[in-house]
Each structure stands twice: as C-alpha cells, then as structure tokens.
Coordinates of C-alpha atoms in Angstrom, one line a residue:
X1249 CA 83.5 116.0 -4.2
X1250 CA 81.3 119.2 -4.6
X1251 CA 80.0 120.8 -1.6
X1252 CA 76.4 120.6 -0.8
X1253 CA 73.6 121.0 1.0
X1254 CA 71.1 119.5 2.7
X1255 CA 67.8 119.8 5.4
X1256 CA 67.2 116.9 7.7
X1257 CA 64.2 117.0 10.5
X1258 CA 64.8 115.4 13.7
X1259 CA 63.4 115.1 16.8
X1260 CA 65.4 114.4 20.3
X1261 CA 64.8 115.0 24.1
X1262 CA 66.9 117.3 25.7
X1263 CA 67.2 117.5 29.7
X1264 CA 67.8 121.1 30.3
X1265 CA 69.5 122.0 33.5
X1266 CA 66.1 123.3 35.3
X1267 CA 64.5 120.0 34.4
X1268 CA 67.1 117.7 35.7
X1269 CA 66.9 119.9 38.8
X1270 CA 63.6 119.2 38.7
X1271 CA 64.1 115.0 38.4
X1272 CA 66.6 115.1 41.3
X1273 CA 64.3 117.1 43.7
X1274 CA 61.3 114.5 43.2
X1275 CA 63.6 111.7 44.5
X1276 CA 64.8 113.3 47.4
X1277 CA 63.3 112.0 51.1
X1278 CA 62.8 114.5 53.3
X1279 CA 65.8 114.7 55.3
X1280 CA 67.9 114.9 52.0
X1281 CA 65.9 117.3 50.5
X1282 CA 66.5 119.7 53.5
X1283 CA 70.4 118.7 53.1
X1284 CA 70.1 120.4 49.4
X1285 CA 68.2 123.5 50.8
X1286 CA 71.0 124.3 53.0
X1287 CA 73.2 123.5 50.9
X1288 CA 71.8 125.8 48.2
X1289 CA 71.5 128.5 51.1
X1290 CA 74.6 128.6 51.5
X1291 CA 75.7 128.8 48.1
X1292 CA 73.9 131.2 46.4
X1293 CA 73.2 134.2 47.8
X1294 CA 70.2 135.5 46.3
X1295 CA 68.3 133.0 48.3
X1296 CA 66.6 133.5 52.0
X1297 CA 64.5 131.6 54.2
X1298 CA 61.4 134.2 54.4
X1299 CA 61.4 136.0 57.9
X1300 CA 57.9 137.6 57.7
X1301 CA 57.2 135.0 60.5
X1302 CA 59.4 133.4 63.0
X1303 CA 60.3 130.1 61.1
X1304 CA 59.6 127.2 63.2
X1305 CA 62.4 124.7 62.3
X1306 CA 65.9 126.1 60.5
X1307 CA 63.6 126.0 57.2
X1308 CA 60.6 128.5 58.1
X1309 CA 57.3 127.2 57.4
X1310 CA 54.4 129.6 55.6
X1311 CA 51.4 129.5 57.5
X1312 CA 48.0 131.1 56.1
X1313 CA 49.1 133.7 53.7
X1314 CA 48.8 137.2 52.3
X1315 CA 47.8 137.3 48.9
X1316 CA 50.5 138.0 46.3
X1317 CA 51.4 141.4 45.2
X1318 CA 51.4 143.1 42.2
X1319 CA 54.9 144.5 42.3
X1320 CA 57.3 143.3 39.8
X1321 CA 58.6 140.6 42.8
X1322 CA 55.3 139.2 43.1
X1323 CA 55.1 135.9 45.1
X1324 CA 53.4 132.6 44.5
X1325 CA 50.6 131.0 46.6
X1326 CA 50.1 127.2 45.6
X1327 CA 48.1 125.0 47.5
X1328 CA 48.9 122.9 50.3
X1329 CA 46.0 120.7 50.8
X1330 CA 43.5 119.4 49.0
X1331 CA 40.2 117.7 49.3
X1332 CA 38.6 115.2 47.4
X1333 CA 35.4 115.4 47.5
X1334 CA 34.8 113.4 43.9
X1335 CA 36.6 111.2 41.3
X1336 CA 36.7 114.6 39.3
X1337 CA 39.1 116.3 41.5
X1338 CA 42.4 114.4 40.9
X1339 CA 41.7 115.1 37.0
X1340 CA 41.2 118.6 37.2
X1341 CA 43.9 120.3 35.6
X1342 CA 46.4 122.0 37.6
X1343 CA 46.5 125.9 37.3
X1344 CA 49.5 126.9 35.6
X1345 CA 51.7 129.2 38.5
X1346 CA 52.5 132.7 38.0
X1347 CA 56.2 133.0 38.4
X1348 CA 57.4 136.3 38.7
X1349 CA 60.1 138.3 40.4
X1350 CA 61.7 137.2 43.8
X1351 CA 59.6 134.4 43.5
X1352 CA 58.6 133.3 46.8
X1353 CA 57.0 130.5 47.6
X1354 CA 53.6 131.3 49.8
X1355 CA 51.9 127.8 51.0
X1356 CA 48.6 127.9 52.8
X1357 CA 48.2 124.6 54.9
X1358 CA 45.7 123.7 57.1
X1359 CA 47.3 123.6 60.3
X1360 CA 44.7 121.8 62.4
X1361 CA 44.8 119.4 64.6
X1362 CA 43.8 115.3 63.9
X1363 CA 40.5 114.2 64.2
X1364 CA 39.2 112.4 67.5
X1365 CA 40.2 108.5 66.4
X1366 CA 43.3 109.7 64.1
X1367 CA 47.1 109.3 65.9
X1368 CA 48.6 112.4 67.1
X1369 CA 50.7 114.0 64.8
X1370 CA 54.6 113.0 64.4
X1371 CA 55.4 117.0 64.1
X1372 CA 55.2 119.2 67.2
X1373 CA 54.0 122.4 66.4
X1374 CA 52.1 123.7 69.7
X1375 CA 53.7 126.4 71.7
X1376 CA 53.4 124.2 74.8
X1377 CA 56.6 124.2 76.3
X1378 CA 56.0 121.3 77.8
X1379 CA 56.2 119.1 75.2
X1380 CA 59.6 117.8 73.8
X1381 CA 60.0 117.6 70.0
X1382 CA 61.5 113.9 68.9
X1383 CA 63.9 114.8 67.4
X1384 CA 65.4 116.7 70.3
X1385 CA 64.5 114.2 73.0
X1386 CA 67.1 111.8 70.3
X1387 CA 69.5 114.5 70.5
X1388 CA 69.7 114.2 74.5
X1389 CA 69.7 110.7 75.2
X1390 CA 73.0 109.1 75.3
X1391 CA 74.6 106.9 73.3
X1392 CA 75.7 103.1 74.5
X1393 CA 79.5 104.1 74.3
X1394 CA 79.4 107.1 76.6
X1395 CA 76.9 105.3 78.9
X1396 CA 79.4 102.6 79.9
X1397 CA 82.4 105.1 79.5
X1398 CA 80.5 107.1 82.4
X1399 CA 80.2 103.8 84.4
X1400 CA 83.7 102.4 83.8
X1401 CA 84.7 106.2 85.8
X1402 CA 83.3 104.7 89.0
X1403 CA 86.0 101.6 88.6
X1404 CA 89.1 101.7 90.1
X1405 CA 91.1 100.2 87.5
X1406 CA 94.9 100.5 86.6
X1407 CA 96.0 102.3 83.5
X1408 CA 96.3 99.2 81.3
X1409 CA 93.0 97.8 82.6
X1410 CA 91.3 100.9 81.9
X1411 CA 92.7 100.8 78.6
X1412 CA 91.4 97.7 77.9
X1413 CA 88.0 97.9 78.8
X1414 CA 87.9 101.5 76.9
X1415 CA 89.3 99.4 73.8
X1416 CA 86.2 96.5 74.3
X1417 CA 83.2 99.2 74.6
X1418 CA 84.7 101.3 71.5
X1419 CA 84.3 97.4 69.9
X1420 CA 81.2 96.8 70.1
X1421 CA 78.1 97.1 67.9
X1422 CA 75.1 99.1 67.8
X1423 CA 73.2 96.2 70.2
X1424 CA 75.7 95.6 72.8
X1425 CA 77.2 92.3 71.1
X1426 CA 81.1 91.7 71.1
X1427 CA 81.3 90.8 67.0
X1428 CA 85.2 90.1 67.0
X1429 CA 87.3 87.6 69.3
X1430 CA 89.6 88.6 71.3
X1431 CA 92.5 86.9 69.7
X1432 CA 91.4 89.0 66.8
X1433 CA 91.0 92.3 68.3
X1434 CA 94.5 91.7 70.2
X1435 CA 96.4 90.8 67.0
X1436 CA 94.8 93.6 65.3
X1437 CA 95.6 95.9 68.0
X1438 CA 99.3 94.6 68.3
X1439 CA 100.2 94.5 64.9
X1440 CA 103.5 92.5 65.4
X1441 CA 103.6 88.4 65.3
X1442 CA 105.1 88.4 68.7
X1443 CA 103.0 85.7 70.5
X1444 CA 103.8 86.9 73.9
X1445 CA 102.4 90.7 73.2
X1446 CA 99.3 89.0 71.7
X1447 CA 98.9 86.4 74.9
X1448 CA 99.2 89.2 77.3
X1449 CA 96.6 91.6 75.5
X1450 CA 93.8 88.5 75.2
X1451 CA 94.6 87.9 78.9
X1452 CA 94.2 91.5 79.8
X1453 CA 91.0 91.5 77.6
X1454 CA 89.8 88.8 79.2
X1455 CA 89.6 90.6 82.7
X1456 CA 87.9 93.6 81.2
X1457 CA 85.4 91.4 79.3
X1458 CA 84.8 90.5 82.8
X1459 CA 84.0 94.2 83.8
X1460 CA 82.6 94.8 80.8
X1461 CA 79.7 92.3 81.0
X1462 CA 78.7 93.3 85.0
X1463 CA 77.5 97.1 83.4
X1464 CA 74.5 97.8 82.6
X1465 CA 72.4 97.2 80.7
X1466 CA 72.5 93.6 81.7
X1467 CA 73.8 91.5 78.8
X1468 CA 76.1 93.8 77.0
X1469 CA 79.5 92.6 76.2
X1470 CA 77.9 89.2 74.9
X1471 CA 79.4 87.5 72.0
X1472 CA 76.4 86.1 70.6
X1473 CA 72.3 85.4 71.5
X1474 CA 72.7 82.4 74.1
X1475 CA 75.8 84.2 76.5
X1476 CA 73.4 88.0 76.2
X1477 CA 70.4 85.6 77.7
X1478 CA 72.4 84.6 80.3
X1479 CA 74.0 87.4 81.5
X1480 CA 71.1 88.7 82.1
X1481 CA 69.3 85.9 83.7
X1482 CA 73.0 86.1 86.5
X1483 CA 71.7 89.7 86.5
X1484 CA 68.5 88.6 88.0
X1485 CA 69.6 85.6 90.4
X1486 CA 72.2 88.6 91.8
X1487 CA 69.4 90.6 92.4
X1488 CA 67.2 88.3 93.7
X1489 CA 64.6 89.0 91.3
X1490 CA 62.2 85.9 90.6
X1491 CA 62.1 82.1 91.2
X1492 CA 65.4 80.7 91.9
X1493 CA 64.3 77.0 90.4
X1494 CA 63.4 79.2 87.0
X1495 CA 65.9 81.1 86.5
X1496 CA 68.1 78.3 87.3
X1497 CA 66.4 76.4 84.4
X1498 CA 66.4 79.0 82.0
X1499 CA 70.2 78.9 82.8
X1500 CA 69.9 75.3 81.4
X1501 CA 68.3 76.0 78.7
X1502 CA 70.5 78.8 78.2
X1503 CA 73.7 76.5 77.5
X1504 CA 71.2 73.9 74.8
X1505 CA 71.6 75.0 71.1
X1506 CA 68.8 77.9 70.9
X1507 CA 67.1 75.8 68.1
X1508 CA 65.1 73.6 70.8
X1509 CA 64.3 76.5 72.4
X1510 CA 62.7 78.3 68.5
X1511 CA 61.0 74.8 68.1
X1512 CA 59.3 75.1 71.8
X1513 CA 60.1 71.6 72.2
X1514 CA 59.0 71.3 76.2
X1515 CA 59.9 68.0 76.9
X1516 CA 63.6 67.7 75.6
X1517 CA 64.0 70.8 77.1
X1518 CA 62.9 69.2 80.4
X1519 CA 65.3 66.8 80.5
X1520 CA 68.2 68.4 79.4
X1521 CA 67.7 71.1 82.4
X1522 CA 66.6 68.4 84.7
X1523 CA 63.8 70.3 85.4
X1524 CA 59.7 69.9 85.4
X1525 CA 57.4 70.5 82.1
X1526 CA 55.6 73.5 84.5
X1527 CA 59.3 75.0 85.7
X1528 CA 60.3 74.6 81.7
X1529 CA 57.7 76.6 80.8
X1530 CA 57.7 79.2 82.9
X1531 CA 61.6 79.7 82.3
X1532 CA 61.0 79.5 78.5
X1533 CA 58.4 82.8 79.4
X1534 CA 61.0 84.3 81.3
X1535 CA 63.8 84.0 79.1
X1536 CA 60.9 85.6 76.0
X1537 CA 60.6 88.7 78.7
X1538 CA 64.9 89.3 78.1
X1539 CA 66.1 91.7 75.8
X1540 CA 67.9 90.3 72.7
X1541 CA 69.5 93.4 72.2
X1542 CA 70.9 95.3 75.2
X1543 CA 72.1 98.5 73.2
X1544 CA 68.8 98.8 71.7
X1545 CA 67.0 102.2 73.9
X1546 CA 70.8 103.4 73.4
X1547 CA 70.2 103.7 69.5
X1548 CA 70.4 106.7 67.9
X1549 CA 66.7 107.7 67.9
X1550 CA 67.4 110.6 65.4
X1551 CA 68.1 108.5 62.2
X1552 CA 64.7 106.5 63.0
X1553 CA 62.6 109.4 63.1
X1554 CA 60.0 109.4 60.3
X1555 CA 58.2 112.3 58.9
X1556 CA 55.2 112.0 57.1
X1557 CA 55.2 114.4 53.7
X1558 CA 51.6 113.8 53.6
X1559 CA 48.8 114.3 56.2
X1560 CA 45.8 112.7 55.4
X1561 CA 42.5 113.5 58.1
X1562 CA 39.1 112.2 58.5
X1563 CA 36.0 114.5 57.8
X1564 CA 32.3 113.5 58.4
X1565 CA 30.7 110.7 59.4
X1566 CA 29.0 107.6 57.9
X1567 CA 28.2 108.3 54.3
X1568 CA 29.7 111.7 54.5
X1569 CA 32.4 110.3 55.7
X1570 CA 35.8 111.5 53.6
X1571 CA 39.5 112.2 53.6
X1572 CA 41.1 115.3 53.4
X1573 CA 44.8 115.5 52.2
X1574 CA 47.1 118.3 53.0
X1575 CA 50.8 118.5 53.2
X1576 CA 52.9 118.3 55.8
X1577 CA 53.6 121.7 56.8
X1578 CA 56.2 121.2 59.0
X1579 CA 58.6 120.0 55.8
X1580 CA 58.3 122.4 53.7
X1581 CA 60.7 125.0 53.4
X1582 CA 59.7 128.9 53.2
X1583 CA 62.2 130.4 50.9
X1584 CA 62.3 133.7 48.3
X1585 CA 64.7 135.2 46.2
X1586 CA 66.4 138.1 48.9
X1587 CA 65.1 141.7 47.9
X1588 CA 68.4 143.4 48.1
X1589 CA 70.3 141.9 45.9
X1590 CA 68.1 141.7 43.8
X1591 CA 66.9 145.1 43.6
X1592 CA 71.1 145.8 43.2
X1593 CA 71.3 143.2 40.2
X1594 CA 68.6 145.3 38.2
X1595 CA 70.1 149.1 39.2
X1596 CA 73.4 147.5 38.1
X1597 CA 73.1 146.4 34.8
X1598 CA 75.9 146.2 31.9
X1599 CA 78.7 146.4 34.6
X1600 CA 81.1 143.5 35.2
X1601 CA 79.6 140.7 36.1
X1602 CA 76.5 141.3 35.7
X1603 CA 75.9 138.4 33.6
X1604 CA 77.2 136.1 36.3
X1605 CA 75.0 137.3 39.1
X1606 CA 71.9 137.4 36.6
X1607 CA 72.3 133.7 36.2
X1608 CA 72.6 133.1 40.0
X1609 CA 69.4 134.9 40.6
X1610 CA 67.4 132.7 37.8
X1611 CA 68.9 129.7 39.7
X1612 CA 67.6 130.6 42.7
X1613 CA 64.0 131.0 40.9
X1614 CA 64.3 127.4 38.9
X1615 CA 65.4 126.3 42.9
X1616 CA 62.0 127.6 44.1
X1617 CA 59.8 126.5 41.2
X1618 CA 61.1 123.0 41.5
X1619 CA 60.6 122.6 44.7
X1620 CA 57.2 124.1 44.9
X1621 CA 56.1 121.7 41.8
X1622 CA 57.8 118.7 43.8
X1623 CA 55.3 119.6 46.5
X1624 CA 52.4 119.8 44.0
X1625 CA 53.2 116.6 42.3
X1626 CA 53.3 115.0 45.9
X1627 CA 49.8 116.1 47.1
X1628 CA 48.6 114.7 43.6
X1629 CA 50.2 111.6 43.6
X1630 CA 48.5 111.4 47.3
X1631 CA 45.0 112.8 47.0
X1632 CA 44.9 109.7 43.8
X1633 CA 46.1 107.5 46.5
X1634 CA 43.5 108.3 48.8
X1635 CA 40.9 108.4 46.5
X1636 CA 41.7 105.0 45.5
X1637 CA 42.4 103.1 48.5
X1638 CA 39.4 104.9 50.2
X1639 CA 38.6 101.4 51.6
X1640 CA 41.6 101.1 53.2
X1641 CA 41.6 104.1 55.3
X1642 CA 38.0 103.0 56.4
X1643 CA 38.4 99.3 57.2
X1644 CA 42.2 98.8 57.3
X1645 CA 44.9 96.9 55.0
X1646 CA 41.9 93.7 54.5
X1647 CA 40.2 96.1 52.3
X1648 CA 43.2 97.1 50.1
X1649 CA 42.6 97.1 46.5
X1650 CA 45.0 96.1 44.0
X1651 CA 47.1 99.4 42.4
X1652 CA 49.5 99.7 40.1
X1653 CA 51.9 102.4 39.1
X1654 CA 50.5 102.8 35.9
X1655 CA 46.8 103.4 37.2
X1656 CA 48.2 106.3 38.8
X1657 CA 50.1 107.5 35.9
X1658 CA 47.8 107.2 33.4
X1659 CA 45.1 109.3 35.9
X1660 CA 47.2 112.4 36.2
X1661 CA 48.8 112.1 32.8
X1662 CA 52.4 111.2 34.5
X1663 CA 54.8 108.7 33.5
X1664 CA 55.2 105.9 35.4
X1665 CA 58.7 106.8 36.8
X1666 CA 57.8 110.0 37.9
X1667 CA 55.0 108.1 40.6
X1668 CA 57.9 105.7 41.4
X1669 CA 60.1 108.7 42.5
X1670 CA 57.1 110.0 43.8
X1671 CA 56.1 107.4 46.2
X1672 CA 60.1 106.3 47.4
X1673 CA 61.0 107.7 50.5
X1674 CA 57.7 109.9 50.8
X1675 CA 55.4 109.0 53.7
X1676 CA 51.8 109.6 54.3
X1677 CA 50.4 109.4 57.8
X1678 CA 46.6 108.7 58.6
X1679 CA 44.3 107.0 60.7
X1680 CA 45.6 104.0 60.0
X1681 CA 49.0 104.5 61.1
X1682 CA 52.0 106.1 58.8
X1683 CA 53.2 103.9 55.2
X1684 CA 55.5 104.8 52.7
X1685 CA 53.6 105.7 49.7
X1686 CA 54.8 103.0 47.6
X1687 CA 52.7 100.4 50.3
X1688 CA 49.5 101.4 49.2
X1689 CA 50.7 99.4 45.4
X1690 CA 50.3 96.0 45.5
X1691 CA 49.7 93.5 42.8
X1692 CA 46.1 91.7 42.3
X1693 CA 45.6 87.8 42.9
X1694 CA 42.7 86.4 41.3
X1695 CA 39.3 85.7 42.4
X1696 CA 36.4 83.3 42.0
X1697 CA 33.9 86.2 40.8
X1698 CA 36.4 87.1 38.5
X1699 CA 38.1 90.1 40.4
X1700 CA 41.5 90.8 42.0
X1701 CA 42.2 90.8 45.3
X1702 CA 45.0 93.0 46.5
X1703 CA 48.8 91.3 47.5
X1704 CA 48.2 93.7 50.6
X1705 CA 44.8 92.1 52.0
X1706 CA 45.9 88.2 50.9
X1707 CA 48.8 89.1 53.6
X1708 CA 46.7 90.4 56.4
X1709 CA 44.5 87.5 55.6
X1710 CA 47.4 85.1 56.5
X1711 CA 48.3 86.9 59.4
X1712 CA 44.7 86.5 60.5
X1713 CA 45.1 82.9 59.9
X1714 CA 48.1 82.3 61.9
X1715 CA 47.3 84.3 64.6
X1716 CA 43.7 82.3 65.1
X1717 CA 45.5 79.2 64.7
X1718 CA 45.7 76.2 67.4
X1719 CA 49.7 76.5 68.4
X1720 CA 49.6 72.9 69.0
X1721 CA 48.4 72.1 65.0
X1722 CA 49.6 75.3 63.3
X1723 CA 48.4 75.8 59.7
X1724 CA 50.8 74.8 57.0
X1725 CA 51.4 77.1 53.9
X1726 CA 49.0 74.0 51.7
X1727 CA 46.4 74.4 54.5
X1728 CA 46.2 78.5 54.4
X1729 CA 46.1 78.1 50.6
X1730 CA 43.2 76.0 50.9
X1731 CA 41.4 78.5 53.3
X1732 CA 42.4 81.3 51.1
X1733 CA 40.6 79.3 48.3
X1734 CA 37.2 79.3 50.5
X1735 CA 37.5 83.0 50.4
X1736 CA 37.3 82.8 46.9
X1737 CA 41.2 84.1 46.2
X1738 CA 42.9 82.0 44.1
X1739 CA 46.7 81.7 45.7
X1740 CA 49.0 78.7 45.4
X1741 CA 51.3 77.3 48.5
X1742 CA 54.5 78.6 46.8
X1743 CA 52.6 82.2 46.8
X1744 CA 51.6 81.7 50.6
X1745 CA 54.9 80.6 51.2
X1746 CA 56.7 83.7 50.3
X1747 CA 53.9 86.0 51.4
X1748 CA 54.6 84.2 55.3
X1749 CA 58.2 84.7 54.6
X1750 CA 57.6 88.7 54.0
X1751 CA 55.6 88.5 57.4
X1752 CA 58.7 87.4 59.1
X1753 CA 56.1 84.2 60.4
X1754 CA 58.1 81.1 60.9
X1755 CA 57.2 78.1 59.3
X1756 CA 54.8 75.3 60.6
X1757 CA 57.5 73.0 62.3
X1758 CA 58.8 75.7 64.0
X1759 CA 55.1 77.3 65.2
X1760 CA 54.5 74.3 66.7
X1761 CA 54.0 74.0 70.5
X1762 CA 55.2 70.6 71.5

C-alpha cells in the first residue's frame, strides 16, 4: 500500500474542564453548593472569602458595592436582582462580564425588608440580638436519644438494667417507634444460638421496655400506631387529665383494628367499646388531638431548614402592582482570587513551578466565574418564572397557568436541561409562601373555550371540592370529574383519581362519616 493523504471536516462537542465545572455547579442545592466552596477553600490557595466587610455567615456576603477598579485585578459587579417591569426584560441580552485579574465577585442585592402582606424572610440578617437564627435554634435543641438518656440518669437501675434500657433508646427510630422485636434485637445482640442467653436478654428487655415507655414524651417506646395511642391516653388517665368515661373508650377503641377508626364508622365503634355514639365521638376527637409520632419536635430541625435562592417581593398597588426578583443574599458566597499570592505568582515567573501555581490561580478564576454565572442563570430562570405565573403570585395556585420547560428554554435561548437543573433543588420564596422552582411547571388539561388549564389549579380545585363537601356524602372521584366539567376543564375520573392521590386525600369510602 502507498502512503497517503487525506482532509476530512468534522464537527464534535467537547466539554472542557471549565464547562463541566460549570454543569456541576448549576445542579447543586444550596447546602451542597456551600460544601464545594469550602471545599475548594480549602484546596486551593489562591482563593479567599473577601474580608472588606465582616462576612455574615462562614461565606461573606457582598452588600452594595464599590465600583470596580481599573487595576490589572479588577473585580466584577453582576447584578443581584432584577425587576421586570415588561415582557422585554427577560429577553434582553445579558451583558457579557469583564473578567479580569483576582476576579472577585462584587454582588449588589437589595437587602430590604418584605413588603406589608409578604412572610418574613427565612434568613436573619438584622443585628437584633434578640433574635435566634434557625439554624442555630436546630443546633441547640436536643436530640430524642440524649433526651431520654438524661432521664434514664434519674433511675435507679442496676448495671444490667441500665444497660438494657440504654441498648432500647439507641434502637429506636427517628419518631419514637420500637421497629425490631425483642427477640430480634436479643439474638442480634447475643450472637450465639444459646436459647438461655437469648431468654434472659428478652426478659431483661422486657423490664426496660417497661421504663422505657413511662418517659416522656408520652408514647415513645411503642411498637407500632395503636400501642403509641395508648400510651399516651395511660399518660393522661395518670394524670388525671380529661373525662375518665373518654379516655376509657378511646382505650377501646385503641385495642380495635385502626381501620374502623380511618373509616369513622361511630356505631361499630360504639359497641365494640361499650360505650355511647356521643362518648365515641368525643374519644375518636381526643385520640385525633395525640401525637402519632412522639420523637417528632426531637427531629433534627437543621436538615429541614429551607433556604429560598430566590426572593421574590411585591411593589405597587392595583394596576401598578408588580414583582421584583432578587437573589437571596444570604447564599451567596463573597469570594476573590487572594492578592498575595497572586501578586508573588507574577514577580515569580519562569522558576519552578511556576506553571503549576499559574494553573491553580486560573482555577480559582473559572471557580468564580462559574459560580457567578450559576447565579445569573438562576435570577433568569426566575424573573421568567415570575413573569409568567404573574397570576399566581396575585391570586394563588387557582390561577396557575400551564408551563413547560421548554417555554422557558426557548425564551432565554437555554436548553431544556439547563432549566431542569435550574429549577431542582432551588427555591423561590414570595408572598405566597416558599416552592421549589420546578412547582411553578405543570402540564395543561384541556378546556371548553379551547384553552389549557394548569395541572396546578385542577388540584387546588379538587381540594376545594373536598374540603366544601358534606362528610356524610363525600364526593367520589366520577362526581369531582363531573364538577370539574361545569368549570369547563375537561378531566376524566382516572385523572382525578391520581390528582387526589398526590393530595394525600383519602378516598370516598374512607371520607365518609358514618
């Protein structure tokens, strides 16, 4: 074969590191995006938090800023909030950002306060000492495990016992419940087949179930829904605390399988606690005033914290009425490439190394970049959002309108997976209350005039419905359709049926009052 040549044009995508970066950033929720800040903190050293103010969490937040010099480090000032004020703005194109030197990110937010019917802000960010952030009112409270540990102190117990009932409370679950049996805790705790070792830890179990279940709170130690009731019902006949006759037949009702008690069937309930339809009914309210789950104020408070990305206020009034957008100030990081070294990386140049460090530094600029364009792409993705669902933040989730993805997309010239990493795990808080982005999309159901009706608003609709409904003839999921029909949305009983079932709203048979 001769050897030869030959030209061949191709075209292919190629994801450089910056722009995986990029990707990877986008995705992040908030708490794991502060994860990878201090985590890139910590491993590359030409990056700082800025300290021209005090920073007000361990990632220092830029407050109204200094315009940027002209020095060879010059920062960066992109905006933080935006307004808009017509179905122009989102279009607009967005000004290309002058990276240069140490490239520090300078944000400008508007750092005011909610309007006079909005919710107060999740953030604390007044000086008043007297309030408590969240998240540090989480950290203090303690934990279901160390608050019976504290009380088992006060028992007088012998070594074993004490053992015992340390072994039950390390055992149970976050809300209070005993999952395992004894046998099966004591044969996993013995590890041997000796029958006798097993016997004598489920009898000394057994006791310290007994202590377990007198702590408080009332109901903890329970092995399942019917015993946690009542426990705490003995709780309150101890303590003297209501009508002896009730609590006696919630007792009752107590020990009967908990499905007559979901179906609110009165009289067989009646008879099988011997009691009156009046005394059955006040002892079915009582035993709805218990707590299902005893550990529940002990949960960790910290990993159910939410903070909104997004801050979206209320402006005017009536037809001036509009919705101003702004990030959340208090969760974005304040960082910039750190002077010193830097200025050492350029007075050193050609010496060992040098190459090394000079890629450290340009990854701490790609670091900042991306995260400021995550930011940007955010408040775009959201002032589009607002603009859209405009109703919504007026009138509430019945005037939803059906939104897609792709609407979204195709408005800021984004593809469709970028607004899907967008909107996951990024929340917006407003008047209305504070929604994970991706709740303001919702499929359309048709309509008579030809429209779509939003998945959203056909929901709330049903909720409406149920809760006006006669709890002696509840609606059936054939019988909403119908109603949903005379609204002129076009929705069959399968479709109702699964909508209820996302509502958590039992069926008919079991909404009944009989």
């Amino acid at each position: 074969m001769k050897p030869s040549l030959s030209l061949r044009v191709s075209q292919h995508l190629a994801l450089t590191p910056q722009l995986q970066q990029s990707i990877r950033l986008l995705q992040l929720s908030t708490l794991e995006l502060a994860q990878e800040v201090e985590q890139m903190l910590g491993d590359n050293p030409f990056l700082e938090v800025a300290q021209d103010e005090a920073p007000r969490e361990e990632f220092g937040i830029a407050q109204a800023d200094a315009p940027a010099s002209a020095d060879e480090d010059a920062s960066y000032s992109g905006a933080a909030s935006a307004e808009p004020a017509s179905a122009e703005a989102p279009n607009e194109p967005e000004p290309s950002p002058d990276w240069e030197g140490d490239g520090t990110v300078e944000m400008a937010p508007d750092d005011g306060e909610w309007g006079g019917d909005a919710p107060a802000r999740t953030g604390s960010s007044s000086g008043d000492g007297d309030e408590v952030d969240a998240t540090e009112l989480a950290r203090s409270h303690e934990s279901l495990t160390d608050h019976l540990h504290r009380q088992a102190l006060s028992l007088r117990l012998s070594e074993v016992d004490c053992a015992a009932l340390r072994f039950l409370i390390e055992s149970l679950n976050d809300d209070g419940y005993l999952d395992e049996p004894l046998e099966s805790l004591a044969q996993s705790l013995a590890g041997t087949e000796d029958p006798e070792q097993v016997d004598e830890l489920v009898h000394r179990f057994t006791v310290a179930l007994g202590l377990l279940q007198s702590l408080e709170p009332a109901g903890v130690g329970a092995r399942n829904l019917a015993e946690c009731l009542a426990l705490q019902l003995r709780a309150m006949d101890q303590d003297e605390e209501g009508d002896p006759a009730v609590i006696q037949a919630a007792l009752a009702i107590c020990r009967q399988p908990l499905e007559l008690l979901a179906k609110r069937d009165v009289r067989r309930l009646a008879q099988a606690a011997g009691s009156s339809e009046d005394v059955t009914r006040a002892a079915m309210a009582l035993i709805a005033r218990l707590e299902p789950r005893p550990g529940r104020r002990f949960a960790d408070v910290d990993r159910n914290i939410i903070v909104p990305d997004v801050i979206v206020r209320k402006t005017g009034r009536g037809a001036q009425q509009r919705f101003s957008v702004q990030l959340n100030p208090d969760v974005m990081p304040r960082l910039r490439v750190h002077d010193i070294y830097a200025g050492a990386l350029r007075g050193g140049r050609g010496s060992e190394g040098h190459q090394a460090l000079q890629q450290r530094l340009q990854e701490a600029r790609w670091f900042i970049k991306n995260i400021q364009q995550r930011f940007d792409t955010i408040l775009r993705v959201s002032t589009a959002i607002v603009e859209r669902q405009k109703n919504f933040f007026v009138h509430g989730e019945l005037a939803m309108r059906p939104l897609v993805l792709r609407d979204i997309a195709d408005e800021l010239g984004l593809h469709e997976s970028t607004i899907s990493r967008v909107t996951t795990a990024k929340y917006m808080a407003t008047p209305q209350g504070t929604f994970e982005l991706k709740y303001f999309f919702g499929s359309g159901l048709g309509t008579e005039t030809g429209g779509n009706a939003s998945s959203t608003a056909v929901r709330a609709l049903i909720k409406q419905f149920v809760a006006a409904e006669n709890p002696h003839k509840p609606l059936s999921d054939s019988q909403i359709a119908d109603m949903l029909k005379e609204q002129g949305i076009e929705c069959a009983r399968r479709t109702v049926a699964k909508y209820r079932e996302a509502l958590k709203i039992a069926p008919a048979n079991l909404r009944k009052a009989l």
